[in-house]
């Protein structure tokens, strides 16, 4: 569990540049920021543009401008995943050395026919040559990964049975998010990862990778996901409404309330600096609802 007295807390916010900041992004930014501030820690920014096919031109600048307008303060240089292939390749090489990586030629259609979210292992023993146009999967061992999420509590997932061998380099040669995020969190010495609960299910795979790569495992803290009235995730790539920076006080208070922080009614009359001051002084991770999603 995080230690509130620690001077060594390193948190991060890692948006994908797939669109402008919307309410869901703001929740993850505010939660990770306040958790870092409360722990006297630093807050790093990483632009997760490893999947260049989903990247929207200019979205990174738009995200940074919005964060700046809200008064978020980050430390150090902003890391761009698109510039870090050499680190991901080194990690991949380490996994290959352990004989845990195999090429996979299964098509999406074939996998859909298997009627399961768990990879059926089709290519595992095929001994295909490691050609570039193949996806690369990591063998999942029959082990249970357990962790105690700061908000969601005790979690356990059997990698082989509940997830199966998973892709770490895609057929188009791009490194998969699961590998990139683990390498970056380790190289940036992140001590606690605060992010949306849509990634709760990815965490066991990430801890599995950390174990294989001999990286430390940070604490994990998943925040409820903002969903709309139809139950869909409010997401950049789904064209969610952009946060209005002319009304940032109201948006910040809504984000605090979404995170269970019960901002006093008179705070709406305050300026953004005073709202941040109240938020930092009163941030209580214990108040964050322990639900995977919540409607806004
Ligand atoms: N890049 C991911 C997103 O924007 C977040 C990944 C993470 O925090 O691990 O949803």
PDB file of C-alpha atoms and ligand atoms in Angstrom:
ATOM      1  CA  UNK A   1       0.000   0.000   0.000  1.00  0.00           C
ATOM      2  CA  UNK A   2       1.209   3.553  -0.642  1.00  0.00           C
ATOM      3  CA  UNK A   3       2.981   5.212   2.215  1.00  0.00           C
ATOM      4  CA  UNK A   4       1.608   8.705   2.826  1.00  0.00           C
ATOM      5  CA  UNK A   5       4.826   9.934   4.388  1.00  0.00           C
ATOM      6  CA  UNK A   6       6.929   8.833   1.461  1.00  0.00           C
ATOM      7  CA  UNK A   7       9.020  11.411  -0.391  1.00  0.00           C
ATOM      8  CA  UNK A   8       9.622   8.876  -3.089  1.00  0.00           C
ATOM      9  CA  UNK A   9       6.221   8.659  -4.664  1.00  0.00           C
ATOM     10  CA  UNK A  10       6.308   8.848  -8.458  1.00  0.00           C
ATOM     11  CA  UNK A  11       2.973   8.936 -10.228  1.00  0.00           C
ATOM     12  CA  UNK A  12       2.083   9.463 -13.848  1.00  0.00           C
ATOM     13  CA  UNK A  13      -0.647  10.331 -16.274  1.00  0.00           C
ATOM     14  CA  UNK A  14      -0.409   8.548 -19.603  1.00  0.00           C
ATOM     15  CA  UNK A  15      -3.051   9.669 -22.098  1.00  0.00           C
ATOM     16  CA  UNK A  16      -3.229   8.280 -25.621  1.00  0.00           C
ATOM     17  CA  UNK A  17      -3.413  11.103 -28.189  1.00  0.00           C
ATOM     18  CA  UNK A  18      -6.612   9.810 -29.754  1.00  0.00           C
ATOM     19  CA  UNK A  19      -8.683  12.958 -29.221  1.00  0.00           C
ATOM     20  CA  UNK A  20      -9.172  15.970 -26.976  1.00  0.00           C
ATOM     21  CA  UNK A  21      -9.533  15.845 -23.192  1.00  0.00           C
ATOM     22  CA  UNK A  22     -13.064  14.812 -22.184  1.00  0.00           C
ATOM     23  CA  UNK A  23     -14.540  14.141 -18.768  1.00  0.00           C
ATOM     24  CA  UNK A  24     -13.132  10.587 -18.590  1.00  0.00           C
ATOM     25  CA  UNK A  25      -9.574  11.807 -19.257  1.00  0.00           C
ATOM     26  CA  UNK A  26     -10.002  14.538 -16.679  1.00  0.00           C
ATOM     27  CA  UNK A  27     -10.972  11.962 -14.022  1.00  0.00           C
ATOM     28  CA  UNK A  28      -7.750   9.987 -14.575  1.00  0.00           C
ATOM     29  CA  UNK A  29      -5.671  13.177 -14.664  1.00  0.00           C
ATOM     30  CA  UNK A  30      -7.225  14.607 -11.487  1.00  0.00           C
ATOM     31  CA  UNK A  31      -7.072  11.301  -9.576  1.00  0.00           C
ATOM     32  CA  UNK A  32      -3.451  10.555 -10.451  1.00  0.00           C
ATOM     33  CA  UNK A  33      -2.422  14.175  -9.804  1.00  0.00           C
ATOM     34  CA  UNK A  34      -4.055  14.465  -6.387  1.00  0.00           C
ATOM     35  CA  UNK A  35      -2.758  11.089  -5.289  1.00  0.00           C
ATOM     36  CA  UNK A  36       0.783  12.224  -6.208  1.00  0.00           C
ATOM     37  CA  UNK A  37       0.354  15.600  -4.483  1.00  0.00           C
ATOM     38  CA  UNK A  38      -1.093  14.019  -1.346  1.00  0.00           C
ATOM     39  CA  UNK A  39       1.915  11.686  -1.193  1.00  0.00           C
ATOM     40  CA  UNK A  40       4.382  14.584  -1.672  1.00  0.00           C
ATOM     41  CA  UNK A  41       5.313  12.938  -4.898  1.00  0.00           C
ATOM     42  CA  UNK A  42       6.094  13.895  -8.456  1.00  0.00           C
ATOM     43  CA  UNK A  43       3.685  13.537 -11.355  1.00  0.00           C
ATOM     44  CA  UNK A  44       5.050  12.599 -14.762  1.00  0.00           C
ATOM     45  CA  UNK A  45       3.408  12.851 -18.142  1.00  0.00           C
ATOM     46  CA  UNK A  46       3.665  10.280 -20.877  1.00  0.00           C
ATOM     47  CA  UNK A  47       1.992  10.467 -24.257  1.00  0.00           C
ATOM     48  CA  UNK A  48       1.042   6.903 -25.152  1.00  0.00           C
ATOM     49  CA  UNK A  49       1.326   7.084 -28.909  1.00  0.00           C
ATOM     50  CA  UNK A  50       2.795   3.612 -29.379  1.00  0.00           C
ATOM     51  CA  UNK A  51      -0.232   2.796 -31.545  1.00  0.00           C
ATOM     52  CA  UNK A  52       0.455   5.339 -34.262  1.00  0.00           C
ATOM     53  CA  UNK A  53      -2.555   4.069 -36.231  1.00  0.00           C
ATOM     54  CA  UNK A  54      -4.935   5.518 -33.588  1.00  0.00           C
ATOM     55  CA  UNK A  55      -3.068   8.763 -33.114  1.00  0.00           C
ATOM     56  CA  UNK A  56      -4.876  11.968 -34.063  1.00  0.00           C
ATOM     57  CA  UNK A  57      -2.634  14.725 -35.363  1.00  0.00           C
ATOM     58  CA  UNK A  58      -2.334  17.545 -32.815  1.00  0.00           C
ATOM     59  CA  UNK A  59      -4.183  15.678 -30.046  1.00  0.00           C
ATOM     60  CA  UNK A  60      -1.048  15.588 -27.869  1.00  0.00           C
ATOM     61  CA  UNK A  61      -0.684  19.382 -28.014  1.00  0.00           C
ATOM     62  CA  UNK A  62      -4.376  19.799 -27.336  1.00  0.00           C
ATOM     63  CA  UNK A  63      -4.136  17.530 -24.256  1.00  0.00           C
ATOM     64  CA  UNK A  64      -1.077  19.392 -22.943  1.00  0.00           C
ATOM     65  CA  UNK A  65      -2.721  22.787 -23.474  1.00  0.00           C
ATOM     66  CA  UNK A  66      -5.829  21.651 -21.611  1.00  0.00           C
ATOM     67  CA  UNK A  67      -3.785  20.289 -18.706  1.00  0.00           C
ATOM     68  CA  UNK A  68      -1.869  23.550 -18.556  1.00  0.00           C
ATOM     69  CA  UNK A  69      -5.058  25.628 -18.638  1.00  0.00           C
ATOM     70  CA  UNK A  70      -6.352  23.630 -15.665  1.00  0.00           C
ATOM     71  CA  UNK A  71      -3.151  24.344 -13.759  1.00  0.00           C
ATOM     72  CA  UNK A  72      -1.755  20.799 -13.606  1.00  0.00           C
ATOM     73  CA  UNK A  73       1.982  20.890 -12.885  1.00  0.00           C
ATOM     74  CA  UNK A  74       4.113  18.030 -14.122  1.00  0.00           C
ATOM     75  CA  UNK A  75       7.786  17.356 -13.604  1.00  0.00           C
ATOM     76  CA  UNK A  76      10.496  16.482 -16.073  1.00  0.00           C
ATOM     77  CA  UNK A  77      10.341  15.939 -19.799  1.00  0.00           C
ATOM     78  CA  UNK A  78       7.226  14.558 -21.422  1.00  0.00           C
ATOM     79  CA  UNK A  79       7.877  11.035 -22.659  1.00  0.00           C
ATOM     80  CA  UNK A  80       6.544   9.978 -26.075  1.00  0.00           C
ATOM     81  CA  UNK A  81       6.222   6.246 -26.605  1.00  0.00           C
ATOM     82  CA  UNK A  82       6.748   6.630 -30.356  1.00  0.00           C
ATOM     83  CA  UNK A  83      10.378   7.554 -29.583  1.00  0.00           C
ATOM     84  CA  UNK A  84      11.137   4.581 -27.363  1.00  0.00           C
ATOM     85  CA  UNK A  85      11.139   1.528 -29.623  1.00  0.00           C
ATOM     86  CA  UNK A  86      14.704   0.622 -28.660  1.00  0.00           C
ATOM     87  CA  UNK A  87      13.633   0.061 -25.027  1.00  0.00           C
ATOM     88  CA  UNK A  88      10.630  -2.032 -26.045  1.00  0.00           C
ATOM     89  CA  UNK A  89      12.880  -4.066 -28.363  1.00  0.00           C
ATOM     90  CA  UNK A  90      15.322  -4.723 -25.513  1.00  0.00           C
ATOM     91  CA  UNK A  91      12.479  -6.012 -23.337  1.00  0.00           C
ATOM     92  CA  UNK A  92      11.186  -8.160 -26.199  1.00  0.00           C
ATOM     93  CA  UNK A  93      14.674  -9.613 -26.690  1.00  0.00           C
ATOM     94  CA  UNK A  94      14.809 -10.498 -22.998  1.00  0.00           C
ATOM     95  CA  UNK A  95      11.514 -12.373 -23.291  1.00  0.00           C
ATOM     96  CA  UNK A  96      12.670 -14.140 -26.474  1.00  0.00           C
ATOM     97  CA  UNK A  97      15.793 -15.302 -24.616  1.00  0.00           C
ATOM     98  CA  UNK A  98      13.497 -16.927 -22.068  1.00  0.00           C
ATOM     99  CA  UNK A  99      11.807 -18.899 -24.917  1.00  0.00           C
ATOM    100  CA  UNK A 100       8.455 -17.412 -23.996  1.00  0.00           C
ATOM    101  CA  UNK A 101       7.665 -15.671 -27.274  1.00  0.00           C
ATOM    102  CA  UNK A 102       6.150 -17.236 -30.385  1.00  0.00           C
ATOM    103  CA  UNK A 103       4.941 -15.932 -33.746  1.00  0.00           C
ATOM    104  CA  UNK A 104       1.207 -16.071 -34.329  1.00  0.00           C
ATOM    105  CA  UNK A 105      -0.546 -16.115 -37.680  1.00  0.00           C
ATOM    106  CA  UNK A 106      -4.100 -16.533 -36.396  1.00  0.00           C
ATOM    107  CA  UNK A 107      -6.477 -14.137 -38.094  1.00  0.00           C
ATOM    108  CA  UNK A 108      -9.082 -12.157 -36.203  1.00  0.00           C
ATOM    109  CA  UNK A 109     -11.733 -14.273 -37.904  1.00  0.00           C
ATOM    110  CA  UNK A 110     -10.136 -17.525 -36.699  1.00  0.00           C
ATOM    111  CA  UNK A 111      -9.911 -16.198 -33.172  1.00  0.00           C
ATOM    112  CA  UNK A 112     -13.515 -15.010 -33.241  1.00  0.00           C
ATOM    113  CA  UNK A 113     -14.526 -18.540 -34.284  1.00  0.00           C
ATOM    114  CA  UNK A 114     -12.902 -19.977 -31.179  1.00  0.00           C
ATOM    115  CA  UNK A 115     -15.709 -18.245 -29.244  1.00  0.00           C
ATOM    116  CA  UNK A 116     -13.521 -17.318 -26.324  1.00  0.00           C
ATOM    117  CA  UNK A 117     -11.616 -14.249 -25.185  1.00  0.00           C
ATOM    118  CA  UNK A 118      -8.805 -16.560 -24.127  1.00  0.00           C
ATOM    119  CA  UNK A 119      -6.277 -17.316 -26.871  1.00  0.00           C
ATOM    120  CA  UNK A 120      -6.650 -21.031 -27.699  1.00  0.00           C
ATOM    121  CA  UNK A 121      -2.892 -21.553 -28.118  1.00  0.00           C
ATOM    122  CA  UNK A 122      -3.141 -22.438 -31.824  1.00  0.00           C
ATOM    123  CA  UNK A 123       0.302 -21.169 -32.870  1.00  0.00           C
ATOM    124  CA  UNK A 124       2.164 -21.946 -29.656  1.00  0.00           C
ATOM    125  CA  UNK A 125       3.753 -25.173 -30.888  1.00  0.00           C
ATOM    126  CA  UNK A 126       3.809 -24.432 -34.593  1.00  0.00           C
ATOM    127  CA  UNK A 127       7.450 -23.301 -34.586  1.00  0.00           C
ATOM    128  CA  UNK A 128       6.912 -20.635 -37.230  1.00  0.00           C
ATOM    129  CA  UNK A 129       9.900 -18.577 -38.297  1.00  0.00           C
ATOM    130  CA  UNK A 130      10.075 -15.192 -36.570  1.00  0.00           C
ATOM    131  CA  UNK A 131       9.242 -13.165 -39.622  1.00  0.00           C
ATOM    132  CA  UNK A 132       8.352  -9.543 -39.270  1.00  0.00           C
ATOM    133  CA  UNK A 133       4.814  -9.797 -40.587  1.00  0.00           C
ATOM    134  CA  UNK A 134       3.770 -12.098 -37.753  1.00  0.00           C
ATOM    135  CA  UNK A 135       2.371 -10.954 -34.477  1.00  0.00           C
ATOM    136  CA  UNK A 136       4.381 -12.086 -31.460  1.00  0.00           C
ATOM    137  CA  UNK A 137       2.639 -13.560 -28.440  1.00  0.00           C
ATOM    138  CA  UNK A 138       3.926 -14.106 -24.943  1.00  0.00           C
ATOM    139  CA  UNK A 139       3.246 -17.524 -23.456  1.00  0.00           C
ATOM    140  CA  UNK A 140       0.969 -17.314 -20.457  1.00  0.00           C
ATOM    141  CA  UNK A 141       1.973 -19.498 -17.545  1.00  0.00           C
ATOM    142  CA  UNK A 142      -0.600 -21.254 -15.407  1.00  0.00           C
ATOM    143  CA  UNK A 143      -0.121 -18.929 -12.447  1.00  0.00           C
ATOM    144  CA  UNK A 144      -2.417 -16.630 -10.525  1.00  0.00           C
ATOM    145  CA  UNK A 145      -1.346 -13.032 -10.286  1.00  0.00           C
ATOM    146  CA  UNK A 146      -2.669 -11.362  -7.161  1.00  0.00           C
ATOM    147  CA  UNK A 147      -2.549  -7.704  -6.211  1.00  0.00           C
ATOM    148  CA  UNK A 148      -4.307  -5.360  -3.877  1.00  0.00           C
ATOM    149  CA  UNK A 149      -5.736  -2.422  -5.763  1.00  0.00           C
ATOM    150  CA  UNK A 150      -5.757   0.782  -3.703  1.00  0.00           C
ATOM    151  CA  UNK A 151      -9.413   1.440  -4.609  1.00  0.00           C
ATOM    152  CA  UNK A 152     -10.831  -1.831  -5.939  1.00  0.00           C
ATOM    153  CA  UNK A 153      -9.261  -4.091  -3.287  1.00  0.00           C
ATOM    154  CA  UNK A 154      -7.984  -7.675  -3.658  1.00  0.00           C
ATOM    155  CA  UNK A 155      -7.665  -8.911  -7.260  1.00  0.00           C
ATOM    156  CA  UNK A 156      -6.567 -12.216  -8.729  1.00  0.00           C
ATOM    157  CA  UNK A 157      -6.264 -13.439 -12.305  1.00  0.00           C
ATOM    158  CA  UNK A 158      -4.923 -16.677 -13.716  1.00  0.00           C
ATOM    159  CA  UNK A 159      -2.914 -15.596 -16.736  1.00  0.00           C
ATOM    160  CA  UNK A 160      -3.276 -18.812 -18.700  1.00  0.00           C
ATOM    161  CA  UNK A 161      -6.905 -19.560 -17.931  1.00  0.00           C
ATOM    162  CA  UNK A 162      -8.374 -16.077 -17.937  1.00  0.00           C
ATOM    163  CA  UNK A 163      -6.237 -14.352 -20.488  1.00  0.00           C
ATOM    164  CA  UNK A 164      -4.098 -16.766 -22.470  1.00  0.00           C
ATOM    165  CA  UNK A 165      -0.975 -16.029 -24.516  1.00  0.00           C
ATOM    166  CA  UNK A 166      -1.147 -12.352 -25.392  1.00  0.00           C
ATOM    167  CA  UNK A 167       0.277 -10.126 -28.107  1.00  0.00           C
ATOM    168  CA  UNK A 168       3.369  -8.110 -27.273  1.00  0.00           C
ATOM    169  CA  UNK A 169       4.279  -7.094 -30.813  1.00  0.00           C
ATOM    170  CA  UNK A 170       1.607  -6.674 -33.411  1.00  0.00           C
ATOM    171  CA  UNK A 171       1.517  -7.994 -36.938  1.00  0.00           C
ATOM    172  CA  UNK A 172       2.170  -4.447 -38.229  1.00  0.00           C
ATOM    173  CA  UNK A 173       5.398  -4.460 -36.175  1.00  0.00           C
ATOM    174  CA  UNK A 174       4.149  -2.002 -33.572  1.00  0.00           C
ATOM    175  CA  UNK A 175       4.835  -2.914 -29.971  1.00  0.00           C
ATOM    176  CA  UNK A 176       1.689  -3.701 -28.027  1.00  0.00           C
ATOM    177  CA  UNK A 177       0.449  -1.378 -25.294  1.00  0.00           C
ATOM    178  CA  UNK A 178       0.942  -4.104 -22.627  1.00  0.00           C
ATOM    179  CA  UNK A 179       4.674  -4.304 -23.296  1.00  0.00           C
ATOM    180  CA  UNK A 180       5.259  -0.573 -23.815  1.00  0.00           C
ATOM    181  CA  UNK A 181       3.434   0.476 -20.662  1.00  0.00           C
ATOM    182  CA  UNK A 182       5.353  -1.988 -18.499  1.00  0.00           C
ATOM    183  CA  UNK A 183       8.726  -0.897 -19.883  1.00  0.00           C
ATOM    184  CA  UNK A 184       7.893   2.793 -19.480  1.00  0.00           C
ATOM    185  CA  UNK A 185       6.484   2.482 -15.971  1.00  0.00           C
ATOM    186  CA  UNK A 186       9.661   0.646 -14.940  1.00  0.00           C
ATOM    187  CA  UNK A 187      12.086   3.036 -16.657  1.00  0.00           C
ATOM    188  CA  UNK A 188      10.265   6.028 -15.163  1.00  0.00           C
ATOM    189  CA  UNK A 189      10.378   4.369 -11.706  1.00  0.00           C
ATOM    190  CA  UNK A 190       6.646   4.770 -11.224  1.00  0.00           C
ATOM    191  CA  UNK A 191       5.624   3.757  -7.703  1.00  0.00           C
ATOM    192  CA  UNK A 192       1.843   3.908  -8.091  1.00  0.00           C
ATOM    193  CA  UNK A 193      -0.282   3.731 -11.215  1.00  0.00           C
ATOM    194  CA  UNK A 194      -3.577   5.584 -10.962  1.00  0.00           C
ATOM    195  CA  UNK A 195      -5.822   5.145 -14.014  1.00  0.00           C
ATOM    196  CA  UNK A 196      -9.302   4.192 -15.189  1.00  0.00           C
ATOM    197  CA  UNK A 197     -10.867   0.868 -14.208  1.00  0.00           C
ATOM    198  CA  UNK A 198     -11.076  -0.198 -17.873  1.00  0.00           C
ATOM    199  CA  UNK A 199      -7.434  -1.231 -17.360  1.00  0.00           C
ATOM    200  CA  UNK A 200      -8.023  -3.249 -14.192  1.00  0.00           C
ATOM    201  CA  UNK A 201      -8.224  -6.363 -16.324  1.00  0.00           C
ATOM    202  CA  UNK A 202      -4.857  -5.602 -18.005  1.00  0.00           C
ATOM    203  CA  UNK A 203      -3.026  -5.277 -14.711  1.00  0.00           C
ATOM    204  CA  UNK A 204      -2.335  -8.971 -14.137  1.00  0.00           C
ATOM    205  CA  UNK A 205      -0.726  -9.207 -17.592  1.00  0.00           C
ATOM    206  CA  UNK A 206       1.395  -6.191 -16.776  1.00  0.00           C
ATOM    207  CA  UNK A 207       2.512  -7.655 -13.437  1.00  0.00           C
ATOM    208  CA  UNK A 208       3.306 -10.925 -15.219  1.00  0.00           C
ATOM    209  CA  UNK A 209       5.526  -9.004 -17.643  1.00  0.00           C
ATOM    210  CA  UNK A 210       7.198  -7.168 -14.749  1.00  0.00           C
ATOM    211  CA  UNK A 211       8.017 -10.494 -13.128  1.00  0.00           C
ATOM    212  CA  UNK A 212       9.517 -11.912 -16.330  1.00  0.00           C
ATOM    213  CA  UNK A 213      11.537  -8.746 -16.951  1.00  0.00           C
ATOM    214  CA  UNK A 214      12.657  -8.512 -13.294  1.00  0.00           C
ATOM    215  CA  UNK A 215      11.031  -5.125 -12.817  1.00  0.00           C
ATOM    216  CA  UNK A 216       9.492  -4.061  -9.497  1.00  0.00           C
ATOM    217  CA  UNK A 217       5.690  -4.038  -9.347  1.00  0.00           C
ATOM    218  CA  UNK A 218       4.221  -0.637  -8.502  1.00  0.00           C
ATOM    219  CA  UNK A 219       1.008  -0.127  -6.549  1.00  0.00           C
ATOM    220  CA  UNK A 220      -2.153  -0.006  -8.638  1.00  0.00           C
ATOM    221  CA  UNK A 221      -5.122   2.238  -8.107  1.00  0.00           C
ATOM    222  CA  UNK A 222      -8.051   2.035 -10.504  1.00  0.00           C
ATOM    223  CA  UNK A 223     -10.659   4.775 -10.588  1.00  0.00           C
ATOM    224  CA  UNK A 224     -14.275   4.260 -11.654  1.00  0.00           C
ATOM    225  CA  UNK A 225     -14.834   4.784 -15.327  1.00  0.00           C
ATOM    226  CA  UNK A 226     -17.193   7.540 -16.422  1.00  0.00           C
ATOM    227  CA  UNK A 227     -19.983   6.087 -18.551  1.00  0.00           C
ATOM    228  CA  UNK A 228     -22.843   7.781 -20.347  1.00  0.00           C
ATOM    229  CA  UNK A 229     -26.568   7.069 -19.966  1.00  0.00           C
ATOM    230  CA  UNK A 230     -26.324   4.198 -22.458  1.00  0.00           C
ATOM    231  CA  UNK A 231     -23.537   2.536 -20.456  1.00  0.00           C
ATOM    232  CA  UNK A 232     -20.749   3.394 -22.891  1.00  0.00           C
ATOM    233  CA  UNK A 233     -17.335   4.599 -21.804  1.00  0.00           C
ATOM    234  CA  UNK A 234     -16.815   8.336 -22.249  1.00  0.00           C
ATOM    235  CA  UNK A 235     -13.821   8.076 -24.507  1.00  0.00           C
ATOM    236  CA  UNK A 236     -11.650  10.275 -26.689  1.00  0.00           C
ATOM    237  CA  UNK A 237     -11.786   7.912 -29.610  1.00  0.00           C
ATOM    238  CA  UNK A 238     -15.598   7.685 -29.399  1.00  0.00           C
ATOM    239  CA  UNK A 239     -15.801  11.444 -29.945  1.00  0.00           C
ATOM    240  CA  UNK A 240     -16.821  12.398 -26.382  1.00  0.00           C
ATOM    241  CA  UNK A 241     -17.486  16.062 -25.732  1.00  0.00           C
ATOM    242  CA  UNK A 242     -14.303  18.026 -25.185  1.00  0.00           C
ATOM    243  CA  UNK A 243     -13.787  19.638 -21.778  1.00  0.00           C
ATOM    244  CA  UNK A 244     -14.575  23.347 -21.929  1.00  0.00           C
ATOM    245  CA  UNK A 245     -11.535  25.220 -20.613  1.00  0.00           C
ATOM    246  CA  UNK A 246     -13.674  28.340 -20.248  1.00  0.00           C
ATOM    247  CA  UNK A 247     -15.608  26.490 -17.594  1.00  0.00           C
ATOM    248  CA  UNK A 248     -12.767  24.634 -15.925  1.00  0.00           C
ATOM    249  CA  UNK A 249     -13.816  25.405 -12.337  1.00  0.00           C
ATOM    250  CA  UNK A 250     -17.123  23.610 -12.884  1.00  0.00           C
ATOM    251  CA  UNK A 251     -15.415  20.667 -14.646  1.00  0.00           C
ATOM    252  CA  UNK A 252     -12.848  20.264 -11.882  1.00  0.00           C
ATOM    253  CA  UNK A 253     -15.539  20.295  -9.195  1.00  0.00           C
ATOM    254  CA  UNK A 254     -17.562  17.726 -11.169  1.00  0.00           C
ATOM    255  CA  UNK A 255     -14.453  15.523 -11.416  1.00  0.00           C
ATOM    256  CA  UNK A 256     -13.860  15.818  -7.655  1.00  0.00           C
ATOM    257  CA  UNK A 257     -17.450  14.903  -6.911  1.00  0.00           C
ATOM    258  CA  UNK A 258     -17.298  11.990  -9.353  1.00  0.00           C
ATOM    259  CA  UNK A 259     -14.305  10.783  -7.330  1.00  0.00           C
ATOM    260  CA  UNK A 260     -16.369  10.953  -4.119  1.00  0.00           C
ATOM    261  CA  UNK A 261     -14.597  14.008  -2.702  1.00  0.00           C
ATOM    262  CA  UNK A 262     -17.765  15.964  -1.780  1.00  0.00           C
ATOM    263  CA  UNK A 263     -16.631  19.442  -2.703  1.00  0.00           C
ATOM    264  CA  UNK A 264     -18.505  22.051  -0.620  1.00  0.00           C
ATOM    265  CA  UNK A 265     -21.176  23.933  -2.593  1.00  0.00           C
ATOM    266  CA  UNK A 266     -19.527  27.345  -2.079  1.00  0.00           C
ATOM    267  CA  UNK A 267     -16.399  26.102  -3.895  1.00  0.00           C
ATOM    268  CA  UNK A 268     -18.144  26.832  -7.219  1.00  0.00           C
ATOM    269  CA  UNK A 269     -17.543  30.534  -6.558  1.00  0.00           C
ATOM    270  CA  UNK A 270     -13.776  29.999  -6.133  1.00  0.00           C
ATOM    271  CA  UNK A 271     -11.054  30.335  -8.743  1.00  0.00           C
ATOM    272  CA  UNK A 272      -9.189  27.313 -10.079  1.00  0.00           C
ATOM    273  CA  UNK A 273      -6.203  27.773  -7.706  1.00  0.00           C
ATOM    274  CA  UNK A 274      -8.442  27.767  -4.648  1.00  0.00           C
ATOM    275  CA  UNK A 275     -10.272  24.689  -5.924  1.00  0.00           C
ATOM    276  CA  UNK A 276      -6.925  22.900  -6.340  1.00  0.00           C
ATOM    277  CA  UNK A 277      -5.903  23.968  -2.845  1.00  0.00           C
ATOM    278  CA  UNK A 278      -9.114  22.565  -1.382  1.00  0.00           C
ATOM    279  CA  UNK A 279      -8.707  19.394  -3.468  1.00  0.00           C
ATOM    280  CA  UNK A 280      -5.103  18.770  -2.399  1.00  0.00           C
ATOM    281  CA  UNK A 281      -5.832  19.487   1.272  1.00  0.00           C
ATOM    282  CA  UNK A 282      -8.897  17.258   1.310  1.00  0.00           C
ATOM    283  CA  UNK A 283      -8.026  14.456  -1.143  1.00  0.00           C
ATOM    284  CA  UNK A 284      -9.022  11.148   0.359  1.00  0.00           C
ATOM    285  CA  UNK A 285      -8.515   8.084  -1.827  1.00  0.00           C
ATOM    286  CA  UNK A 286     -10.723   6.160   0.617  1.00  0.00           C
ATOM    287  CA  UNK A 287     -13.725   8.186  -0.579  1.00  0.00           C
ATOM    288  CA  UNK A 288     -13.384   7.116  -4.228  1.00  0.00           C
ATOM    289  CA  UNK A 289     -16.331   4.818  -5.087  1.00  0.00           C
ATOM    290  CA  UNK A 290     -15.252   1.193  -5.355  1.00  0.00           C
ATOM    291  CA  UNK A 291     -17.237   0.620  -8.529  1.00  0.00           C
ATOM    292  CA  UNK A 292     -15.786  -0.111 -11.943  1.00  0.00           C
ATOM    293  CA  UNK A 293     -18.021   2.439 -13.636  1.00  0.00           C
ATOM    294  CA  UNK A 294     -20.299   5.251 -12.732  1.00  0.00           C
ATOM    295  CA  UNK A 295     -22.734   7.240 -14.845  1.00  0.00           C
ATOM    296  CA  UNK A 296     -22.255  10.972 -15.304  1.00  0.00           C
TER     297      UNK A 296
HETATM  298  N1  LIG B   1      -2.988   5.341 -22.549  1.00  0.00           N
HETATM  299  C1  LIG B   1      -4.085   4.801 -21.830  1.00  0.00           C
HETATM  300  C2  LIG B   1      -5.340   5.630 -22.059  1.00  0.00           C
HETATM  301  O1  LIG B   1      -5.248   6.755 -22.488  1.00  0.00           O
HETATM  302  C3  LIG B   1      -3.810   4.723 -20.331  1.00  0.00           C
HETATM  303  C4  LIG B   1      -2.844   3.649 -20.033  1.00  0.00           C
HETATM  304  C5  LIG B   1      -2.409   3.537 -18.585  1.00  0.00           C
HETATM  305  O2  LIG B   1      -2.677   4.476 -17.803  1.00  0.00           O
HETATM  306  O3  LIG B   1      -1.784   2.535 -18.261  1.00  0.00           O
HETATM  307  O4  LIG B   1      -6.413   5.128 -21.815  1.00  0.00           O
END
